[in-house]
CSV table of C-alpha atoms in Angstrom, one decimal:
chain,number,residue,atom,x,y,z
A,1265,UNK,CA,68.0,-125.9,-15.3
A,1266,UNK,CA,68.7,-127.7,-12.0
A,1267,UNK,CA,65.0,-127.8,-11.3
A,1268,UNK,CA,64.4,-129.2,-14.8
A,1269,UNK,CA,66.9,-132.0,-14.3
A,1270,UNK,CA,65.4,-133.1,-11.0
A,1271,UNK,CA,61.9,-133.3,-12.4
A,1272,UNK,CA,62.8,-135.1,-15.6
A,1273,UNK,CA,62.0,-138.7,-14.9
A,1274,UNK,CA,62.8,-140.1,-18.2
A,1275,UNK,CA,63.4,-139.3,-21.9
A,1276,UNK,CA,60.0,-140.5,-22.6
A,1277,UNK,CA,58.3,-138.0,-20.4
A,1278,UNK,CA,60.4,-135.2,-21.9
A,1279,UNK,CA,59.3,-136.3,-25.3
A,1280,UNK,CA,55.6,-136.4,-24.4
A,1281,UNK,CA,55.8,-133.0,-22.8
A,1282,UNK,CA,57.4,-131.6,-26.0
A,1283,UNK,CA,54.6,-133.2,-28.0
A,1284,UNK,CA,51.9,-131.4,-25.9
A,1285,UNK,CA,53.8,-128.2,-26.4
A,1286,UNK,CA,54.1,-128.7,-30.1
A,1287,UNK,CA,50.4,-129.6,-30.4
A,1288,UNK,CA,49.4,-126.5,-28.5
A,1289,UNK,CA,51.8,-124.3,-30.6
A,1290,UNK,CA,50.4,-125.6,-33.8
A,1291,UNK,CA,46.8,-125.4,-32.7
A,1292,UNK,CA,46.3,-129.2,-33.0
A,1293,UNK,CA,45.1,-129.6,-29.5
A,1294,UNK,CA,44.3,-127.4,-26.5
A,1295,UNK,CA,46.3,-129.0,-23.7
A,1296,UNK,CA,44.6,-129.3,-20.3
A,1297,UNK,CA,47.5,-129.6,-17.9
A,1298,UNK,CA,45.3,-131.3,-15.3
A,1299,UNK,CA,44.9,-134.3,-17.6
A,1300,UNK,CA,48.6,-134.9,-17.8
A,1301,UNK,CA,50.6,-137.0,-15.2
A,1302,UNK,CA,52.2,-134.9,-12.6
A,1303,UNK,CA,55.7,-135.3,-14.1
A,1304,UNK,CA,54.4,-134.5,-17.6
A,1305,UNK,CA,52.5,-131.5,-16.3
A,1306,UNK,CA,55.5,-130.0,-14.5
A,1307,UNK,CA,57.9,-130.5,-17.4
A,1308,UNK,CA,55.3,-129.2,-19.8
A,1309,UNK,CA,54.9,-126.1,-17.7
A,1310,UNK,CA,58.7,-125.6,-17.5
A,1311,UNK,CA,59.1,-126.1,-21.2
A,1312,UNK,CA,56.3,-123.6,-22.0
A,1313,UNK,CA,57.8,-120.9,-19.7
A,1314,UNK,CA,61.2,-121.5,-21.2
A,1315,UNK,CA,60.0,-121.3,-24.7
A,1316,UNK,CA,58.5,-117.9,-24.1
A,1317,UNK,CA,62.1,-116.7,-23.4
A,1318,UNK,CA,63.5,-118.1,-26.6
A,1319,UNK,CA,63.1,-115.8,-29.7
A,1320,UNK,CA,64.8,-117.9,-32.3
A,1321,UNK,CA,65.9,-121.5,-32.4
A,1322,UNK,CA,69.0,-120.6,-34.4
A,1323,UNK,CA,70.7,-119.2,-31.3
A,1324,UNK,CA,70.8,-122.7,-29.8
A,1325,UNK,CA,71.6,-124.9,-32.8
A,1326,UNK,CA,74.7,-122.8,-33.3
A,1327,UNK,CA,76.0,-124.0,-29.9
A,1328,UNK,CA,76.0,-127.7,-30.9
A,1329,UNK,CA,79.6,-129.0,-30.6
A,1330,UNK,CA,81.5,-129.7,-33.8
A,1331,UNK,CA,82.1,-133.5,-34.1
A,1332,UNK,CA,81.1,-136.0,-31.5
A,1333,UNK,CA,80.7,-135.0,-27.8
A,1334,UNK,CA,83.9,-135.6,-25.9
A,1335,UNK,CA,82.5,-136.4,-22.5
A,1336,UNK,CA,80.4,-139.4,-21.5
A,1337,UNK,CA,77.4,-137.2,-21.2
A,1338,UNK,CA,75.8,-136.3,-24.5
A,1339,UNK,CA,75.5,-132.6,-25.1
A,1340,UNK,CA,71.7,-132.9,-25.8
A,1341,UNK,CA,71.2,-134.4,-22.3
A,1342,UNK,CA,72.3,-131.2,-20.7
A,1343,UNK,CA,70.7,-128.9,-23.2
A,1344,UNK,CA,67.0,-129.6,-23.6
A,1345,UNK,CA,66.7,-126.1,-25.2
A,1346,UNK,CA,67.8,-127.7,-28.4
A,1347,UNK,CA,64.5,-129.6,-28.5
A,1348,UNK,CA,62.6,-126.4,-27.9
A,1349,UNK,CA,64.7,-124.8,-30.6
A,1350,UNK,CA,63.6,-127.5,-33.0
A,1351,UNK,CA,59.9,-126.8,-32.3
A,1352,UNK,CA,60.4,-123.1,-32.9
A,1353,UNK,CA,62.4,-123.6,-36.1
A,1354,UNK,CA,59.7,-125.9,-37.3
A,1355,UNK,CA,57.2,-123.0,-37.4
A,1356,UNK,CA,59.6,-121.0,-39.5
A,1357,UNK,CA,60.0,-123.0,-42.7
A,1358,UNK,CA,62.5,-120.6,-44.3
A,1359,UNK,CA,65.0,-120.9,-41.4
A,1360,UNK,CA,64.4,-124.6,-40.8
A,1361,UNK,CA,66.5,-126.1,-43.5
A,1362,UNK,CA,69.9,-124.7,-42.6
A,1363,UNK,CA,69.4,-125.1,-38.9
A,1364,UNK,CA,68.1,-128.7,-39.1
A,1365,UNK,CA,71.2,-129.5,-41.1
A,1366,UNK,CA,73.3,-128.5,-38.1
A,1367,UNK,CA,71.3,-130.8,-35.9
A,1368,UNK,CA,71.4,-133.8,-38.3
A,1369,UNK,CA,75.2,-133.3,-38.7
A,1370,UNK,CA,75.7,-133.4,-34.9
A,1371,UNK,CA,73.5,-136.4,-34.5
A,1372,UNK,CA,75.3,-138.2,-37.3
A,1373,UNK,CA,78.6,-137.3,-35.7
A,1374,UNK,CA,77.7,-138.3,-32.2
A,1375,UNK,CA,76.3,-141.7,-31.5
A,1376,UNK,CA,75.5,-140.8,-27.8
A,1377,UNK,CA,73.5,-137.7,-28.8
A,1378,UNK,CA,71.7,-139.7,-31.5
A,1379,UNK,CA,70.8,-142.4,-29.0
A,1380,UNK,CA,69.5,-139.8,-26.5
A,1381,UNK,CA,67.6,-137.9,-29.2
A,1382,UNK,CA,65.9,-141.0,-30.5
A,1383,UNK,CA,64.8,-142.0,-27.0
A,1384,UNK,CA,63.3,-138.5,-26.3
A,1385,UNK,CA,61.7,-138.2,-29.7
A,1386,UNK,CA,60.1,-141.7,-29.6
A,1387,UNK,CA,57.9,-140.3,-26.8
A,1388,UNK,CA,57.3,-137.2,-28.8
A,1389,UNK,CA,56.3,-138.9,-32.1
A,1390,UNK,CA,54.1,-141.5,-30.5
A,1391,UNK,CA,52.3,-138.8,-28.4
A,1392,UNK,CA,52.0,-136.5,-31.5
A,1393,UNK,CA,50.4,-139.3,-33.5
A,1394,UNK,CA,48.0,-140.0,-30.7
A,1395,UNK,CA,47.0,-136.3,-30.4
A,1396,UNK,CA,46.6,-136.0,-34.2
A,1397,UNK,CA,44.4,-139.1,-34.3
A,1398,UNK,CA,42.3,-137.8,-31.4
A,1399,UNK,CA,41.9,-134.5,-33.2
A,1400,UNK,CA,40.9,-136.2,-36.5
A,1401,UNK,CA,38.3,-138.4,-34.7
A,1402,UNK,CA,37.0,-135.4,-32.9
A,1403,UNK,CA,36.5,-133.5,-36.2
A,1404,UNK,CA,34.7,-136.5,-37.7
B,1399,UNK,CA,95.6,-169.2,-43.1
B,1400,UNK,CA,95.7,-170.6,-39.6
B,1401,UNK,CA,98.1,-173.4,-40.6
B,1402,UNK,CA,100.6,-170.9,-42.1
B,1403,UNK,CA,100.9,-169.4,-38.7
B,1404,UNK,CA,102.1,-172.6,-37.3
B,1405,UNK,CA,104.6,-173.2,-40.1
B,1406,UNK,CA,106.6,-170.3,-38.7
B,1407,UNK,CA,107.8,-172.5,-36.0
B,1408,UNK,CA,110.1,-175.1,-37.5
B,1409,UNK,CA,112.4,-177.7,-36.1
B,1410,UNK,CA,115.1,-175.2,-35.7
B,1411,UNK,CA,113.0,-173.3,-33.2
B,1412,UNK,CA,112.3,-176.4,-31.3
B,1413,UNK,CA,116.0,-177.0,-31.1
B,1414,UNK,CA,116.5,-173.5,-29.8
B,1415,UNK,CA,113.7,-174.0,-27.4
B,1416,UNK,CA,115.6,-176.7,-25.6
B,1417,UNK,CA,118.3,-174.1,-25.0
B,1418,UNK,CA,115.8,-171.7,-23.3
B,1419,UNK,CA,114.8,-171.9,-19.7
B,1420,UNK,CA,111.3,-173.2,-19.9
B,1421,UNK,CA,108.9,-171.8,-19.0
B,1422,UNK,CA,110.4,-168.4,-19.7
B,1423,UNK,CA,109.8,-165.6,-17.2
B,1424,UNK,CA,107.1,-163.3,-18.6
B,1425,UNK,CA,109.4,-160.3,-19.2
B,1426,UNK,CA,112.0,-162.4,-21.0
B,1427,UNK,CA,109.4,-164.0,-23.2
B,1428,UNK,CA,108.0,-160.6,-24.2
B,1429,UNK,CA,111.5,-159.3,-24.9
B,1430,UNK,CA,112.4,-162.3,-27.1
B,1431,UNK,CA,109.1,-162.0,-29.0
B,1432,UNK,CA,109.6,-158.3,-29.6
B,1433,UNK,CA,113.1,-158.8,-30.9
B,1434,UNK,CA,113.0,-160.2,-34.5
B,1435,UNK,CA,116.8,-160.4,-34.5
B,1436,UNK,CA,117.0,-162.6,-31.4
B,1437,UNK,CA,118.1,-166.2,-32.1
B,1438,UNK,CA,115.3,-167.2,-29.7
B,1439,UNK,CA,112.6,-165.2,-31.6
B,1440,UNK,CA,110.8,-168.2,-33.2
B,1441,UNK,CA,111.1,-170.4,-30.2
B,1442,UNK,CA,109.8,-167.6,-27.9
B,1443,UNK,CA,106.8,-167.2,-30.2
B,1444,UNK,CA,106.2,-170.9,-30.0
B,1445,UNK,CA,106.0,-170.5,-26.3
B,1446,UNK,CA,103.9,-167.4,-26.6
B,1447,UNK,CA,101.4,-169.5,-28.6
B,1448,UNK,CA,101.4,-172.2,-26.0
B,1449,UNK,CA,100.7,-169.8,-23.3
B,1450,UNK,CA,98.3,-167.4,-24.8
B,1451,UNK,CA,96.6,-169.2,-27.7
B,1452,UNK,CA,93.6,-170.2,-25.5
B,1453,UNK,CA,93.2,-166.7,-24.2
B,1454,UNK,CA,93.2,-165.2,-27.7
B,1455,UNK,CA,90.7,-167.7,-28.9
B,1456,UNK,CA,88.4,-167.1,-25.9
B,1457,UNK,CA,88.6,-163.3,-26.4
B,1458,UNK,CA,87.9,-163.5,-30.1
B,1459,UNK,CA,85.1,-166.1,-29.7
B,1460,UNK,CA,83.4,-163.9,-27.1
B,1461,UNK,CA,83.4,-160.8,-29.4
B,1462,UNK,CA,82.4,-162.7,-32.5
B,1463,UNK,CA,79.5,-164.3,-30.6
B,1464,UNK,CA,77.9,-160.9,-30.1
B,1465,UNK,CA,77.2,-160.4,-33.8
B,1466,UNK,CA,74.0,-161.7,-35.3
B,1467,UNK,CA,74.8,-161.6,-39.0
B,1468,UNK,CA,72.6,-164.0,-41.0
B,1469,UNK,CA,75.4,-166.2,-42.3
B,1470,UNK,CA,77.8,-165.9,-39.3
B,1471,UNK,CA,76.6,-169.1,-37.6
B,1472,UNK,CA,77.5,-171.2,-40.6
B,1473,UNK,CA,81.0,-169.7,-40.8
B,1474,UNK,CA,81.7,-169.2,-37.2
B,1475,UNK,CA,84.9,-171.2,-36.8
B,1476,UNK,CA,86.4,-169.8,-40.0
B,1477,UNK,CA,85.6,-166.3,-38.8
B,1478,UNK,CA,87.2,-166.9,-35.4
B,1479,UNK,CA,90.3,-168.4,-37.1
B,1480,UNK,CA,90.6,-165.5,-39.5
B,1481,UNK,CA,90.2,-162.9,-36.6
B,1482,UNK,CA,92.9,-164.8,-34.6
B,1483,UNK,CA,95.2,-164.6,-37.6
B,1484,UNK,CA,94.6,-160.9,-37.8
B,1485,UNK,CA,95.6,-160.6,-34.1
B,1486,UNK,CA,99.0,-162.3,-34.9
B,1487,UNK,CA,99.5,-160.1,-37.9
B,1488,UNK,CA,99.0,-157.0,-35.7
B,1489,UNK,CA,101.3,-158.4,-33.0
B,1490,UNK,CA,104.1,-159.2,-35.5
B,1491,UNK,CA,103.9,-156.5,-38.1
B,1492,UNK,CA,106.5,-153.7,-38.3
B,1493,UNK,CA,109.1,-155.7,-36.4
B,1494,UNK,CA,106.6,-156.5,-33.6
B,1495,UNK,CA,106.0,-152.8,-32.9
B,1496,UNK,CA,102.8,-153.5,-31.0
B,1497,UNK,CA,104.7,-155.7,-28.5
B,1498,UNK,CA,107.6,-153.3,-28.3
B,1499,UNK,CA,105.1,-150.5,-27.5
B,1500,UNK,CA,103.6,-152.5,-24.5
B,1501,UNK,CA,105.1,-150.7,-21.5
B,1502,UNK,CA,104.2,-152.8,-18.4
B,1503,UNK,CA,106.7,-155.5,-19.3
B,1504,UNK,CA,106.8,-157.0,-15.9
B,1505,UNK,CA,103.1,-157.3,-15.4
B,1506,UNK,CA,101.4,-160.3,-17.1
B,1507,UNK,CA,98.0,-159.5,-15.7
B,1508,UNK,CA,98.1,-156.1,-17.5
B,1509,UNK,CA,99.4,-157.8,-20.6
B,1510,UNK,CA,96.4,-160.1,-20.6
B,1511,UNK,CA,94.1,-157.1,-20.3
B,1512,UNK,CA,95.9,-155.3,-23.2
B,1513,UNK,CA,95.7,-158.5,-25.2
B,1514,UNK,CA,92.0,-158.8,-24.6
B,1515,UNK,CA,91.4,-155.2,-25.8
B,1516,UNK,CA,93.6,-155.9,-28.9
B,1517,UNK,CA,91.7,-159.1,-29.7
B,1518,UNK,CA,88.3,-157.4,-29.2
B,1519,UNK,CA,89.2,-154.5,-31.5
B,1520,UNK,CA,90.7,-156.9,-34.2
B,1521,UNK,CA,87.6,-159.1,-34.0
B,1522,UNK,CA,85.3,-156.0,-34.2
B,1523,UNK,CA,87.2,-154.7,-37.3
B,1524,UNK,CA,87.0,-158.1,-38.9
B,1525,UNK,CA,83.3,-158.4,-38.3
B,1526,UNK,CA,82.5,-154.9,-39.5
B,1527,UNK,CA,84.4,-155.4,-42.7
B,1528,UNK,CA,83.0,-158.9,-43.4
B,1529,UNK,CA,79.5,-158.9,-42.0
B,1530,UNK,CA,78.1,-155.4,-42.6
B,1531,UNK,CA,77.4,-156.3,-46.2
B,1532,UNK,CA,75.6,-159.4,-45.0
B,1533,UNK,CA,73.5,-157.5,-42.5
B,1534,UNK,CA,72.5,-155.0,-45.2
B,1535,UNK,CA,71.6,-157.9,-47.6
B,1536,UNK,CA,68.6,-159.0,-45.5
B,1537,UNK,CA,65.0,-157.7,-45.4
B,1538,UNK,CA,64.6,-154.4,-43.6
B,1539,UNK,CA,63.2,-156.1,-40.4
B,1540,UNK,CA,66.1,-158.5,-40.3
B,1541,UNK,CA,68.5,-155.6,-40.6
B,1542,UNK,CA,66.9,-153.9,-37.7
B,1543,UNK,CA,67.0,-157.1,-35.6
B,1544,UNK,CA,70.7,-157.6,-36.5
B,1545,UNK,CA,71.7,-154.1,-35.6
B,1546,UNK,CA,70.0,-154.4,-32.3
B,1547,UNK,CA,71.8,-157.6,-31.4
B,1548,UNK,CA,75.2,-156.2,-32.0
B,1549,UNK,CA,77.5,-155.7,-28.9
B,1550,UNK,CA,77.3,-152.1,-27.6
B,1551,UNK,CA,81.0,-151.4,-28.5
B,1552,UNK,CA,80.5,-152.7,-32.0
B,1553,UNK,CA,77.2,-150.7,-32.3
B,1554,UNK,CA,79.1,-147.5,-31.8
B,1555,UNK,CA,81.8,-148.3,-34.2
B,1556,UNK,CA,79.4,-149.7,-36.7
B,1557,UNK,CA,77.4,-146.4,-36.5
B,1558,UNK,CA,80.5,-144.4,-37.2
B,1559,UNK,CA,81.5,-146.7,-40.1
B,1560,UNK,CA,78.0,-146.2,-41.7
B,1561,UNK,CA,78.1,-142.4,-41.3
B,1562,UNK,CA,81.6,-142.1,-42.7
B,1563,UNK,CA,80.9,-144.4,-45.7
B,1564,UNK,CA,77.8,-142.4,-46.6
B,1565,UNK,CA,79.6,-139.1,-46.2
B,1566,UNK,CA,82.4,-140.3,-48.5
B,1567,UNK,CA,79.6,-141.1,-51.0
B,1568,UNK,CA,78.5,-137.4,-50.6
B,1569,UNK,CA,75.1,-138.2,-49.1
B,1570,UNK,CA,73.1,-135.5,-47.4
B,1571,UNK,CA,73.2,-135.3,-43.6
B,1572,UNK,CA,69.4,-135.4,-43.7
B,1573,UNK,CA,69.3,-138.7,-45.6
B,1574,UNK,CA,71.9,-140.3,-43.4
B,1575,UNK,CA,69.8,-139.3,-40.4
B,1576,UNK,CA,66.7,-140.8,-42.0
B,1577,UNK,CA,68.4,-144.1,-42.6
B,1578,UNK,CA,69.8,-144.3,-39.0
B,1579,UNK,CA,66.5,-143.2,-37.4
B,1580,UNK,CA,64.6,-145.8,-39.4
B,1581,UNK,CA,66.9,-148.8,-39.1
B,1582,UNK,CA,68.9,-148.1,-36.0
B,1583,UNK,CA,66.3,-146.4,-33.8
B,1584,UNK,CA,63.5,-148.5,-35.3
B,1585,UNK,CA,61.1,-145.6,-36.1
B,1586,UNK,CA,58.5,-146.2,-38.8
B,1587,UNK,CA,57.8,-143.7,-41.6
B,1588,UNK,CA,54.8,-142.2,-39.7
B,1589,UNK,CA,56.9,-141.5,-36.6
B,1590,UNK,CA,59.7,-139.9,-38.6
B,1591,UNK,CA,57.3,-137.6,-40.4
B,1592,UNK,CA,56.2,-136.1,-37.0
B,1593,UNK,CA,59.8,-135.0,-36.1
B,1594,UNK,CA,60.2,-131.3,-36.3
B,1595,UNK,CA,63.0,-131.4,-38.8
B,1596,UNK,CA,61.2,-133.8,-41.1
B,1597,UNK,CA,57.9,-132.1,-41.3
B,1598,UNK,CA,56.6,-131.4,-44.8
B,1599,UNK,CA,58.6,-134.5,-46.0
B,1600,UNK,CA,57.0,-136.1,-49.0
B,1601,UNK,CA,55.3,-139.4,-49.0
B,1602,UNK,CA,57.7,-142.3,-49.8
B,1603,UNK,CA,60.8,-140.2,-49.0
B,1604,UNK,CA,61.8,-142.6,-46.2
B,1605,UNK,CA,61.4,-145.7,-48.4
B,1606,UNK,CA,63.4,-144.2,-51.2
B,1607,UNK,CA,66.2,-142.8,-49.0
B,1608,UNK,CA,66.5,-146.1,-47.0
B,1609,UNK,CA,66.8,-148.2,-50.1
B,1610,UNK,CA,69.1,-145.9,-51.9
B,1611,UNK,CA,71.5,-145.5,-49.0
B,1612,UNK,CA,71.4,-149.2,-48.2
B,1613,UNK,CA,72.6,-150.0,-51.8
B,1614,UNK,CA,75.4,-147.4,-51.5
B,1615,UNK,CA,76.5,-149.1,-48.3
B,1616,UNK,CA,76.4,-152.5,-49.8
B,1617,UNK,CA,78.4,-151.4,-52.8
B,1618,UNK,CA,81.0,-149.6,-50.7
B,1619,UNK,CA,81.5,-152.6,-48.3
B,1620,UNK,CA,81.9,-155.0,-51.3
B,1621,UNK,CA,84.7,-153.0,-52.8
């Protein structure tokens, strides 16, 4: 985890790396790590290795604190595994609903986590849309 | 409302004022202001106003300036006056309990810091109560702009006010999150639909949820 924190340059890079991972997982795009920036590439590699160790996302959403985070540091900032858990859960529709509810509840409870989540996922959603567009154009 | 505050201080208090050492030492002023049974209570408050009125107005004006509600500019001086009145209500209610609870009675610098926080909170409460409905009344792009211009302290409290109001109205956590992601974090519908927890979401869900929850908030704030 220490290594992860050192490499993470910004929420945006984390978001983009998650988007590459999600695209690869869902077969949207084959990711060539050499085409990514060095930061994105390293985080992408770390996330991919880490995800292989995670069996189910539910183990992680259950650890979200009840109510808002008490410290100045949002829980999500120290626990990037939550983002990976979301990607895993997204591929299991039946489990998704209840687990996502835990995530929404915490984000609604905790302004700092919501703020951090939105910064990370902005990079994720923009990159995902870009990869989807690229794929659509490629198919045409 | 503002003039009624001044009417508290009558000729009798001016007479008593002549019997006080003027200006009063800070601790003594605070003690007289905290003790509603003191014969010097009214005259002490008169001096309190003379000493701290400008500070209170400055703290309130600063906090109110950070809001960007559409109609605020036209009502700015009334808003500041009402928030100042709220501060005096807080200071004098329950036998001046707020002043009694202030512990550093020999430290005027700390008192001014305490007063600044009290003013800031009172102004924040006033603004949330009175201007949230106005913010919600605008077009969606104006709402986004208004939310972004709010002072960071107010943003946090405003966020919690919105969540708590919608939970009281039994809204789903998912829908509350959609509203906040769309308006607060300025995502568009396309971006929201890429998020892992929102995949498979139907077309127009975001529009419907945002409009429905906005109306719930407007109704709740107008009660």
